[in-house]
Coordinates of C-alpha atoms in Angstrom, one line a residue:
X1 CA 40.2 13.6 84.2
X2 CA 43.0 12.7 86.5
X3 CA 45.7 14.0 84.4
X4 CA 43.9 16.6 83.6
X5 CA 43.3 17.4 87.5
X6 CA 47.1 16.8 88.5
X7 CA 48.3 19.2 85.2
X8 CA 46.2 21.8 86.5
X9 CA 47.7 21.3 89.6
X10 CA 51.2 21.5 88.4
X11 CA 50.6 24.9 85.9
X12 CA 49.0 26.8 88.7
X13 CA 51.6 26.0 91.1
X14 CA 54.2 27.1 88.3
X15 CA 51.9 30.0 88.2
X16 CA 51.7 30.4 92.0
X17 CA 56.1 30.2 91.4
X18 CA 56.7 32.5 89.1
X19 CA 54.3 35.7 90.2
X20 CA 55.4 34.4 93.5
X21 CA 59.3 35.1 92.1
X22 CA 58.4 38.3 90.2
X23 CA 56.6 40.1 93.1
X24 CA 60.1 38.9 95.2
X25 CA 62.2 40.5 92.6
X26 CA 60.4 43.8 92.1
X27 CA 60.3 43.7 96.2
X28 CA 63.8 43.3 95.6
X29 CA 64.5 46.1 93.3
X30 CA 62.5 48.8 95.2
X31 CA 65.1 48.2 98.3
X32 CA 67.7 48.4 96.7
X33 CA 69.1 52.1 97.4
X34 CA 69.3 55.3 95.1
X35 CA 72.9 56.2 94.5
X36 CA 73.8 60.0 93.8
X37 CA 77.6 60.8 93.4
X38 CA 78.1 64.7 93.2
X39 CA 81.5 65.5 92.5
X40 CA 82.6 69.4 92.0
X41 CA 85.7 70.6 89.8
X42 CA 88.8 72.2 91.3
X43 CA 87.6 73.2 94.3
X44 CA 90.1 73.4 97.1
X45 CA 91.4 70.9 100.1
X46 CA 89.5 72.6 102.7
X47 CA 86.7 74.6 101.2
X48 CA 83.6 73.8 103.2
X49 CA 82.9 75.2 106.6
X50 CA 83.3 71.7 107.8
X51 CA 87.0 71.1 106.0
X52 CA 87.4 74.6 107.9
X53 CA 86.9 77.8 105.6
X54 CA 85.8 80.3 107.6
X55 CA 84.7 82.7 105.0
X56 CA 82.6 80.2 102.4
X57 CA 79.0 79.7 103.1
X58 CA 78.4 76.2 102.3
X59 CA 75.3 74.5 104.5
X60 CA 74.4 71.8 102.0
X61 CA 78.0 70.2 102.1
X62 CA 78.2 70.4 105.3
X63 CA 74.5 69.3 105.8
X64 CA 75.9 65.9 104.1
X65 CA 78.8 65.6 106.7
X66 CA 76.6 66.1 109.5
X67 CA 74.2 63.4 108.4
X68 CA 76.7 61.2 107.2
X69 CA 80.3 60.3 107.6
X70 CA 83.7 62.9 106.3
X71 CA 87.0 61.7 105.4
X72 CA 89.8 63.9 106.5
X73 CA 92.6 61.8 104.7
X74 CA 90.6 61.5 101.4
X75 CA 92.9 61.6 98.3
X76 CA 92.0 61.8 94.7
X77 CA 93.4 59.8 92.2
X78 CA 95.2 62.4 90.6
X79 CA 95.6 65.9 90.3
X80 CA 94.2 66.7 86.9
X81 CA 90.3 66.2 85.8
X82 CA 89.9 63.4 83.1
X83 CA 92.3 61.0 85.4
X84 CA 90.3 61.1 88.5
X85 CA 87.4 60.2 86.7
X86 CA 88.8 57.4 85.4
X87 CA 89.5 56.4 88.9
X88 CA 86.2 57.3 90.2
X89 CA 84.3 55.3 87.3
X90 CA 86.3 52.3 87.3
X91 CA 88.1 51.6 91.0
X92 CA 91.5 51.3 89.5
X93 CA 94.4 54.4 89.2
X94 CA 94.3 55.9 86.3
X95 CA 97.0 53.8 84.5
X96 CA 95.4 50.8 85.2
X97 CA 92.0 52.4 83.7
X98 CA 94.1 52.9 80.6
X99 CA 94.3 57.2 80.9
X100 CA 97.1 58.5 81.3
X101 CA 96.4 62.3 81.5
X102 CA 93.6 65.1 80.3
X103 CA 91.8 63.6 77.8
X104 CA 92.7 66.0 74.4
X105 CA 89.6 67.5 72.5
X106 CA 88.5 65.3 69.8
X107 CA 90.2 67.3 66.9
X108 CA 93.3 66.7 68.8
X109 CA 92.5 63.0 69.9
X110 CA 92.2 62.1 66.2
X111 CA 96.0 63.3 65.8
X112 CA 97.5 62.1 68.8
X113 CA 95.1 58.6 69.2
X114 CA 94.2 59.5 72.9
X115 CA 90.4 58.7 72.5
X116 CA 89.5 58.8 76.7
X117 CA 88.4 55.6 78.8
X118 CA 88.4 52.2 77.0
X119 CA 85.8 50.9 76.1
X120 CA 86.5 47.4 78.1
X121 CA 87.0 48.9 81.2
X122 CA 83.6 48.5 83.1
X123 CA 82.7 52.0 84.5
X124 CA 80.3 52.5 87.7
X125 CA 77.5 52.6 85.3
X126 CA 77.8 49.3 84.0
X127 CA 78.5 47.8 87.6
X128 CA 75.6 49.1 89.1
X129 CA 72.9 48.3 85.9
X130 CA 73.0 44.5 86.5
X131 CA 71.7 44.8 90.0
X132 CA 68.5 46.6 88.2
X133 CA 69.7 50.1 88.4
X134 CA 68.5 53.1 85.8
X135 CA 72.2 55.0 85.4
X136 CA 72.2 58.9 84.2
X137 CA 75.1 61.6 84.5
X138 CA 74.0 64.8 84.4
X139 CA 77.4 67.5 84.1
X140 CA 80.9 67.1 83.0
X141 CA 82.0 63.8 81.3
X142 CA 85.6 64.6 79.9
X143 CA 86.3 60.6 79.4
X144 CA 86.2 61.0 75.7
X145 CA 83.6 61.9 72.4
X146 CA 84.0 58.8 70.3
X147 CA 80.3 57.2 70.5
X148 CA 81.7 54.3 71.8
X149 CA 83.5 56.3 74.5
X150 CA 81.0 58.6 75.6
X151 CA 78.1 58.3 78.6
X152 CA 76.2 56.5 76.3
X153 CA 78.4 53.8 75.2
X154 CA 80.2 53.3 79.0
X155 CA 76.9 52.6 80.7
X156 CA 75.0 55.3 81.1
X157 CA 71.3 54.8 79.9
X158 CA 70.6 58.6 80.2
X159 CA 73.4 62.1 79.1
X160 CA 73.0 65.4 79.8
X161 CA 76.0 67.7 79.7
X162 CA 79.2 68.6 78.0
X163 CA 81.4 66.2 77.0
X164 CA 84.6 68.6 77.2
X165 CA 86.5 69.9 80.1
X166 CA 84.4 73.0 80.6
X167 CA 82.1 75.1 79.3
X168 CA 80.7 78.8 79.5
X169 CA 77.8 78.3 81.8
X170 CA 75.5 80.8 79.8
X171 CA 76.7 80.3 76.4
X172 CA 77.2 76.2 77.1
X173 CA 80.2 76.9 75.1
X174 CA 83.8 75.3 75.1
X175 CA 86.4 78.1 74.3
X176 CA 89.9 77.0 75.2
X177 CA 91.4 75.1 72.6
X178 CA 90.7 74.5 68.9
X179 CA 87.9 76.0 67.2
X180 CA 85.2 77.3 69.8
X181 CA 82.2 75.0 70.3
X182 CA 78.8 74.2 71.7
X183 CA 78.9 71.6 74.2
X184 CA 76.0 70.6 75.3
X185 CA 73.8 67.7 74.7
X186 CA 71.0 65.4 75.5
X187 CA 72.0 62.1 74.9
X188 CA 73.8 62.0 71.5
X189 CA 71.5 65.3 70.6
X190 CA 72.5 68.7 71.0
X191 CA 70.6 71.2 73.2
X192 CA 70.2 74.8 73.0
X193 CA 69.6 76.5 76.6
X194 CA 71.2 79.7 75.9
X195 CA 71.5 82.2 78.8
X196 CA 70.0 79.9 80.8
X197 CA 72.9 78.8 84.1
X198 CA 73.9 75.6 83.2
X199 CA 74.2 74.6 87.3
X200 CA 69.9 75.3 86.8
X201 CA 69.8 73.3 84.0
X202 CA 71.6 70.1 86.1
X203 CA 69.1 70.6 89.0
X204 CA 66.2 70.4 86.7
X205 CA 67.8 67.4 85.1
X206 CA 68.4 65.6 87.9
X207 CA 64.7 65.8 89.2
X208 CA 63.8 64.3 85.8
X209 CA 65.3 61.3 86.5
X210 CA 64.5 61.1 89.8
X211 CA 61.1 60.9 89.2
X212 CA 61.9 58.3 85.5
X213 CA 63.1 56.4 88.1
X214 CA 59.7 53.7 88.1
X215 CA 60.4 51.1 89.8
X216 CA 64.0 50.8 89.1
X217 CA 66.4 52.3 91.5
X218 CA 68.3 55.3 90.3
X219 CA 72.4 56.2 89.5
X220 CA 73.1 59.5 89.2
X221 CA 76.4 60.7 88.6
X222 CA 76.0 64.7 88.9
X223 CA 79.8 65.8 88.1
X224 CA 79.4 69.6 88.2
X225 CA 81.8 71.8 86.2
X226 CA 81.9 74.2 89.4
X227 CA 84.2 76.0 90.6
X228 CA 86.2 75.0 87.8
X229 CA 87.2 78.1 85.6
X230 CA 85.4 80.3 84.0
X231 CA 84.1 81.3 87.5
X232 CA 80.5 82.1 87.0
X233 CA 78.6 82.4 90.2
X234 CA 75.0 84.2 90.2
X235 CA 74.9 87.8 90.9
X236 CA 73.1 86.6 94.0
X237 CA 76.1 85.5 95.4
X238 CA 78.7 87.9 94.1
X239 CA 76.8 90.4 96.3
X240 CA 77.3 87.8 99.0
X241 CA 81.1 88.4 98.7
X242 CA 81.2 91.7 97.4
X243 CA 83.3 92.7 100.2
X244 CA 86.3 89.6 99.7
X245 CA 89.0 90.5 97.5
X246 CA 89.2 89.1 93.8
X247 CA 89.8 86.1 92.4
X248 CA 88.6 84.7 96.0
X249 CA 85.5 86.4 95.5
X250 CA 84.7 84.9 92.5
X251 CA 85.8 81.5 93.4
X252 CA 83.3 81.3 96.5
X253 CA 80.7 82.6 94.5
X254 CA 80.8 79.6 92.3
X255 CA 81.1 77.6 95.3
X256 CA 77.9 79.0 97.5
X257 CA 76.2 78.7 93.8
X258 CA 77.0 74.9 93.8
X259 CA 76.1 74.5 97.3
X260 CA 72.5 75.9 96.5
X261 CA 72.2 73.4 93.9
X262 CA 73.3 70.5 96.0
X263 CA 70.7 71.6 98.3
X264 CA 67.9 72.3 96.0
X265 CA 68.2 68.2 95.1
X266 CA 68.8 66.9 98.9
X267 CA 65.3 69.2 99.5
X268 CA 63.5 67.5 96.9
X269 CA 64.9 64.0 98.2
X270 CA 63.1 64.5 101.3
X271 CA 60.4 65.9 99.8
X272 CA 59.5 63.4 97.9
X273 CA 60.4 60.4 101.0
X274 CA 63.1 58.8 99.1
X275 CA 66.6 60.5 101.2
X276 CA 66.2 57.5 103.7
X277 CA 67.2 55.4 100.9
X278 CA 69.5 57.1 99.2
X279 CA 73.5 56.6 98.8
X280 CA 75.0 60.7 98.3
X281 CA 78.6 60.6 97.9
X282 CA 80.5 64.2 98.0
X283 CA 84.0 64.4 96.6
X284 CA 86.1 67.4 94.5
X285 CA 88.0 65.7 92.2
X286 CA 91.2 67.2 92.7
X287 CA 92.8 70.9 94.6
X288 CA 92.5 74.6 93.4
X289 CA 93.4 75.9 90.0
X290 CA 95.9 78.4 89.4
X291 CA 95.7 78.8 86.0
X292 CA 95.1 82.0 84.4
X293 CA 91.6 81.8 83.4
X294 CA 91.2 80.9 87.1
X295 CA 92.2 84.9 87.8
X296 CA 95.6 82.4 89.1
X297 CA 93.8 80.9 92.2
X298 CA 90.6 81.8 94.3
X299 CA 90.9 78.3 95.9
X300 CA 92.4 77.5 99.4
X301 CA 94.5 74.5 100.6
X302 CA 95.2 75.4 104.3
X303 CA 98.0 73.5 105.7
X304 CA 98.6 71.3 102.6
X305 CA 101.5 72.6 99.6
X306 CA 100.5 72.6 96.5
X307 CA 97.4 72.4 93.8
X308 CA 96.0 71.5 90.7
X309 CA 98.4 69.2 88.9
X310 CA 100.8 68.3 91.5
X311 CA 100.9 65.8 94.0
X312 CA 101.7 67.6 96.7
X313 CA 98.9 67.4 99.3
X314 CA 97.2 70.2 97.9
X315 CA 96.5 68.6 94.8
X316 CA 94.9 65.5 95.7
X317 CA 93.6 66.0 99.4
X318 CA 90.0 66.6 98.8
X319 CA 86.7 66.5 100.7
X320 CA 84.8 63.4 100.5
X321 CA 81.7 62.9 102.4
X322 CA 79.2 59.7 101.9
X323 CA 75.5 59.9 103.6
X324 CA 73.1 57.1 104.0
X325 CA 70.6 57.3 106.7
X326 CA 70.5 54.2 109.0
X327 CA 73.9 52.6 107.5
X328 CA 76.3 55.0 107.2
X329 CA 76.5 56.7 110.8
X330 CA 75.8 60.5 111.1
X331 CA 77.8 63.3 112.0
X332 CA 81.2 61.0 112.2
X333 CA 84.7 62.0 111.0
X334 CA 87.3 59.2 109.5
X335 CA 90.5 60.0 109.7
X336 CA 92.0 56.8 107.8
X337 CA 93.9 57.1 104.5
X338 CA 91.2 56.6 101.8
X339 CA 91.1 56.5 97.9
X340 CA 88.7 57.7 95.3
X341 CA 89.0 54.4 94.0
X342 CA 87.1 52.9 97.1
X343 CA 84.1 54.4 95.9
X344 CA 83.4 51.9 93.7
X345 CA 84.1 48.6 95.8
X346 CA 82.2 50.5 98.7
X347 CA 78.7 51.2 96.4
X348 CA 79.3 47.9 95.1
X349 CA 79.1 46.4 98.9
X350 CA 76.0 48.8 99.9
X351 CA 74.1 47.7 96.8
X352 CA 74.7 43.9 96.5
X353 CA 76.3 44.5 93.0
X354 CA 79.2 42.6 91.5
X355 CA 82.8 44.0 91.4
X356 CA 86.2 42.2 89.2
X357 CA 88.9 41.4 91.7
X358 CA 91.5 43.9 90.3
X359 CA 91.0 47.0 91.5
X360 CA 93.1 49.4 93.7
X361 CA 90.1 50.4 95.7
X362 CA 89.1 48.8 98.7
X363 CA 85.4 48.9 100.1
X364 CA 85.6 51.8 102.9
X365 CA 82.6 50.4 104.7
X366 CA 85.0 48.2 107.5
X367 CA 86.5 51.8 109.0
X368 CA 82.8 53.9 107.8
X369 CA 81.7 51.2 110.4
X370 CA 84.3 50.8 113.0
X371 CA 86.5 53.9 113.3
X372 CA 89.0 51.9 115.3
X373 CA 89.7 50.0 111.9
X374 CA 93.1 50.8 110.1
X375 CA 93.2 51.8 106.8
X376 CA 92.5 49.6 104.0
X377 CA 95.2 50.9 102.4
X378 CA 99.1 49.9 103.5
X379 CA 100.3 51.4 100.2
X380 CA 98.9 53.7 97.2
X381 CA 100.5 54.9 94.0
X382 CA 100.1 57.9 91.9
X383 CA 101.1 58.4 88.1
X384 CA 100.4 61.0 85.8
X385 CA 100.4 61.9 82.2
X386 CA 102.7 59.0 81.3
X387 CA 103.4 55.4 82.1
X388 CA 107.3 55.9 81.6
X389 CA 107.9 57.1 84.7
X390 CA 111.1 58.9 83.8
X391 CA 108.9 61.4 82.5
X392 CA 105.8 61.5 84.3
X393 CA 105.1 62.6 87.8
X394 CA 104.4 59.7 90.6
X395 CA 103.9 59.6 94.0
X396 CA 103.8 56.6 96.9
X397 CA 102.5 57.1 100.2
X398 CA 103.3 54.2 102.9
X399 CA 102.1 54.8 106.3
X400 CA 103.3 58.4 106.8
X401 CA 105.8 58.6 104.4
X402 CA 105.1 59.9 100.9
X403 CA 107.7 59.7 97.9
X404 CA 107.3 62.0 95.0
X405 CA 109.0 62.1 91.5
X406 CA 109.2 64.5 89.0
X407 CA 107.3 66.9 91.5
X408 CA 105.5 69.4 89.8
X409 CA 104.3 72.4 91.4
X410 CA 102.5 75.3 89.6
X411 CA 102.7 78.5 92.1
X412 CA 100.4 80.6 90.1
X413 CA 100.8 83.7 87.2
X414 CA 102.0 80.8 84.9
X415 CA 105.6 80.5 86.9
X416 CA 107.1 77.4 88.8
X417 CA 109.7 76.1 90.8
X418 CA 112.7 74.0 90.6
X419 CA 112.6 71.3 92.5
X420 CA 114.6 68.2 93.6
X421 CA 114.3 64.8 91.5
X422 CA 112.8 62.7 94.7
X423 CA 111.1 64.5 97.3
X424 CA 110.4 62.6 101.0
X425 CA 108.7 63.9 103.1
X426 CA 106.9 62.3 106.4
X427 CA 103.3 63.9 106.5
X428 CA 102.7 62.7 110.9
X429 CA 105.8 65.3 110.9
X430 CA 105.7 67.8 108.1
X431 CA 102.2 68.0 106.7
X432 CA 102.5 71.2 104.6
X433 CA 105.4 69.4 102.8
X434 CA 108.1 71.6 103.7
X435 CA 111.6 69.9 104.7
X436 CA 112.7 67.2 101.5
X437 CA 114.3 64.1 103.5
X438 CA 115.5 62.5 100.7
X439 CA 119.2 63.0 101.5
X440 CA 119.0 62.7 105.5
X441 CA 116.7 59.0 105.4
X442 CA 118.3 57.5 102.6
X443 CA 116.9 53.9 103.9
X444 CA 113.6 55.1 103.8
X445 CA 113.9 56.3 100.2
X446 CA 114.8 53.5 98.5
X447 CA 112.6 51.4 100.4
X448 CA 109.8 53.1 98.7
X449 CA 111.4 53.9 95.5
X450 CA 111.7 50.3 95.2
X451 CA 107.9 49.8 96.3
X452 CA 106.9 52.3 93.3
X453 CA 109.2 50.6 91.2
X454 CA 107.8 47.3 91.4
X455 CA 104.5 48.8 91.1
X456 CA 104.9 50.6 87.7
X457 CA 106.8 47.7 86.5
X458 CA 103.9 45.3 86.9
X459 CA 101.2 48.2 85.8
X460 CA 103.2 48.5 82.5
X461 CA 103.2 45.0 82.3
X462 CA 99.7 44.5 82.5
X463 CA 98.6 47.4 80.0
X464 CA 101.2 46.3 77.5
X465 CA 103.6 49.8 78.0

C-alpha cells in the first residue's frame, strides 16, 4: 500500500507537471504577436501623404505611420521585384539568398536553370513556424514555380495568389511573356474568380486566416501586385482622379485602391481586438515603373534620380513603416539608414524566434527604440542581375557616400542614357544624384571600390561563383 500510495503521488505530480507545462505553453503561444507584412509593387519613393504626395489620397498608410514608427532612409534590396523578395524573405542581399535577378517564367527557367529561391535558404516563413506560428501569403510570390520552390515548399502552410510577376486583376491572367496563362491558385490548386478584383479577393483571404488562426499566432505575408502594371484601379477611384492627367491618374487609382484594402484589414484587426497585438510592417519593394505597359511612369520619386531597375535613389528609396501598439512607439520618424533585410532579424527579436548568424540585416529595434542610436549599418552593398560584377550593376553606400557601377537608368518611352563607368556621389550634399565626383575625390573612390570589392569577392566565394 505504501508503494502504491508514494506511485500515486509521483504520477499525479507528473500529471500536475505536464498540464501545468501545457497550459504555460499555450499561455505562451497566445502572447506571442500576429505578424502582417504588406508590401505593394512599384510604387514610388514618396507616394503616401506622409512620404509627402500631395495629390494621392492614402489615410490607411499613413494611419500605420502615425501609429507606428516611418523610416525616411529605408532602402530596398534592389530595384527589380523577385530580388527584394529574396531579401525580404531571407535577411540576406539578394546574392547571398542565391537570386540574382527576375526570376524567368517557368517555361523559360527550364531553359536557362534559373528556378527562384533555394530551397536551403530558410525564408521568414520557416523562421517564424518554430516559435508556433501558422504562416500564409496571400498576393504575389515571384520566387519560383518548382513545388519545391513555391509558398508551399519555402514555409508557408497556406498560398493564395499568383505565382508570376503579375497578373490581370479581372481575368487573374499572366500576359507578358510566353504563352498567356492563368495564375492563380489556392495552394497547389488552381482557382477561378473571374471578373472578380483580385485586391477583393486578398482582403477576403486574409480574413480567412485571421480567423484559422486558433490558438496559434498568425504570419501573413500580403505582397500585393499593386500599383504594379497593368494599372487597374476601381472605377470608384478613377472618378477620384478624373481630373489628374494620364498615366498619373491611373497610377493613384491603383494606389487609393490599395490603400482601401489595407484599411479594410487594419478595420477588421480592431474589430475583432487583436491590432494591440499585432506586428504590420509597410514597405514597397522597390521605385516607379517606367515601362511601357506602365503608360512609361505614373509613379513619383521627388527629390531622389532615378526608378525601377536602377540604383539611383529612386530605385530603392522606399517607404517602410512598422506598427506595434505599446512596443513600437507611435507617430515617430527614423531617419537612420535601414535595410529591407532588417526585417527579418527585427521580427525575429519582437517574436522570440531564432535567426542564423549570417545575415546582412541587422534588428532595427535599437534606433525603433532610441532615435539617438546610429545606424546599424556602417556599410551596405547592392548587386544585381549577376555575380560578375563586370557585368552587373552594384552599388555601396558608406556613411554619405554612395558608389555605383554599371549605373543603369531607364528614363522612360523605352530610352536611356549613357552614363559614366563609376558614379560618386555624396547624398548629405547632392541627394537627387546630380554632380558624379568620381574624377574630383579620387581618394574617396577607391576607398569604396575597394570596400565593394572585397565584398563581392567573399560573396562569390561563399556561393561558389
Amino acid at each position: 500500500m505504501i508503494v502504491f500510495k508514494k506511485s500515486k503521488g509521483i504520477a499525479l505530480t507528473m500529471l500536475f507537471l505536464i498540464l501545468f507545462q501545457a497550459v504555460f505553453s499555450q499561455t505562451f503561444v497566445k502572447d506571442l504577436p500576429n505578424v502582417i507584412v504588406i508590401m505593394t509593387d512599384d510604387q514610388g519613393s514618396i507616394d503616401l501623404n506622409s512620404y509627402g504626395a500631395t495629390d494621392l489620397f492614402t489615410p490607411n498608410m499613413d494611419r500605420l505611420a502615425k501609429e507606428g514608427v516611418r523610416f525616411t532612409q529605408f532602402y530596398a534590396g534592389a530595384p527589380v521585384c523577385s530580388p527584394s523578395r529574396a531579401a525580404l524573405m531571407t535577411g540576406k542581399t539578394n546574392l547571398r539568398a542565391g537570386l540574382e535577378g527576375n526570376v524567368p517564367i517557368p517555361e523559360h527557367a527550364e531553359r536557362s536553370g534559373e528556378y527562384g529561391l533555394p530551397t536551403e535558404q530558410i525564408t521568414m516563413a520557416e523562421m517564424l513556424k518554430p516559435s508556433g506560428y501558422y504562416t500564409a501569403l496571400i498576393g504575389k510570390w515571384h520566387l519560383g514555380h518548382r513545388e519545391q520552390n513555391l509558398p508551399n515548399g519555402q514555409g508557408f502552410d497556406y498560398f493564395f495568389g499568383h505565382q508570376r510577376g503579375c497578373i490581370d486583376n479581372y481575368s487573374h491572367t499572366f500576359y507578358w511573356a510566353g504563352p498567356n496563362k492563368h495564375d492563380l491558385y489556392r495552394n497547389s490548386e488552381e482557382v477561378y474568380y473571374d471578373g472578380q478584383h483580385f485586391s477583393d479577393l486578398m482582403v477576403e483571404e486574409v480574413k480567412q486566416v485571421i480567423n484559422h488562426r486558433q490558438d496559434k499566432p498568425f504570419f501573413i505575408y500580403w505582397a500585393f501586385n499593386a500599383p504594379h502594371y497593368p494599372y487597374q484601379g476601381t472605377t470608384k477611384w478613377l472618378e477620384h482622379y478624373k481630373d489628374i492627367p494620364t498615366p498619373r491618374k491611373e497610377y493613384a487609382a491603383f494606389v487609393s485602391n490599395t490603400d482601401e484594402k489595407i484599411g479594410q484589414v487594419l478595420d477588421y484587426l480592431d474589430e475583432i481586438g487583436i491590432a494591440d497585438n499585432t506586428i504590420v510592417v509597410f514597405q514597397s519593394d522597390h521605385g516607379h515603373s517606367l515601362e511601357e505597359r506602365a503608360f512609361w511612369g505614373g509613379g513619383n520619386a521627388g527629390p531622389y534620380r532615378g526608378s525601377k531597375f536602377s540604383l539611383f535613389e529612386g530605385g530603392i528609396r522606399v517607404p517602410a513603416i512598422i506598427r506595434y501598439p505599446g512596443v513600437i512607439p507611435a507617430n515617430e520618424v527614423r531617419d537612420q539608414l535601414s535595410m529591407e533585410m532588417d526585417w527579418f532579424p527585427t521580427l525575429a527579436e519582437l517574436t522570440n524566434s531564432k535567426v542564423a548568424a549570417d545575415l546582412d540585416g541587422k534588428s532595427l529595434m535599437p534606433i525603433i527604440l532610441d532615435n539617438k542610436k546610429e545606424s546599424v549599418h556602417e556599410v551596405v552593398h547592392w548587386q544585381l542581375d549577376n555575380y560578375d560584377d563586370k557585368m552587373a550593376q552594384w552599388a555601396i553606400r558608406k556613411g554619405p557616400w554612395k558608389l555605383i557601377g554599371n549605373v543603369r537608368e531607364p528614363i522612360g518611352k523605352g530610352e536611356k542614357i549613357d552614363l559614366d563607368k563609376l558614379y560618386l556621389v555624396n547624398l548629405d550634399n547632392d541627394i537627387g544624384e546630380k554632380n558624379n565626383l568620381a574624377k574630383s575625390d579620387p581618394e574617396k573612390l577607391n576607398e569604396l571600390l575597394q570596400l565593394h570589392t572585397s565584398w563581392i569577392k567573399s560573396v562569390r566565394s561563399e556561393m561558389k561563383q
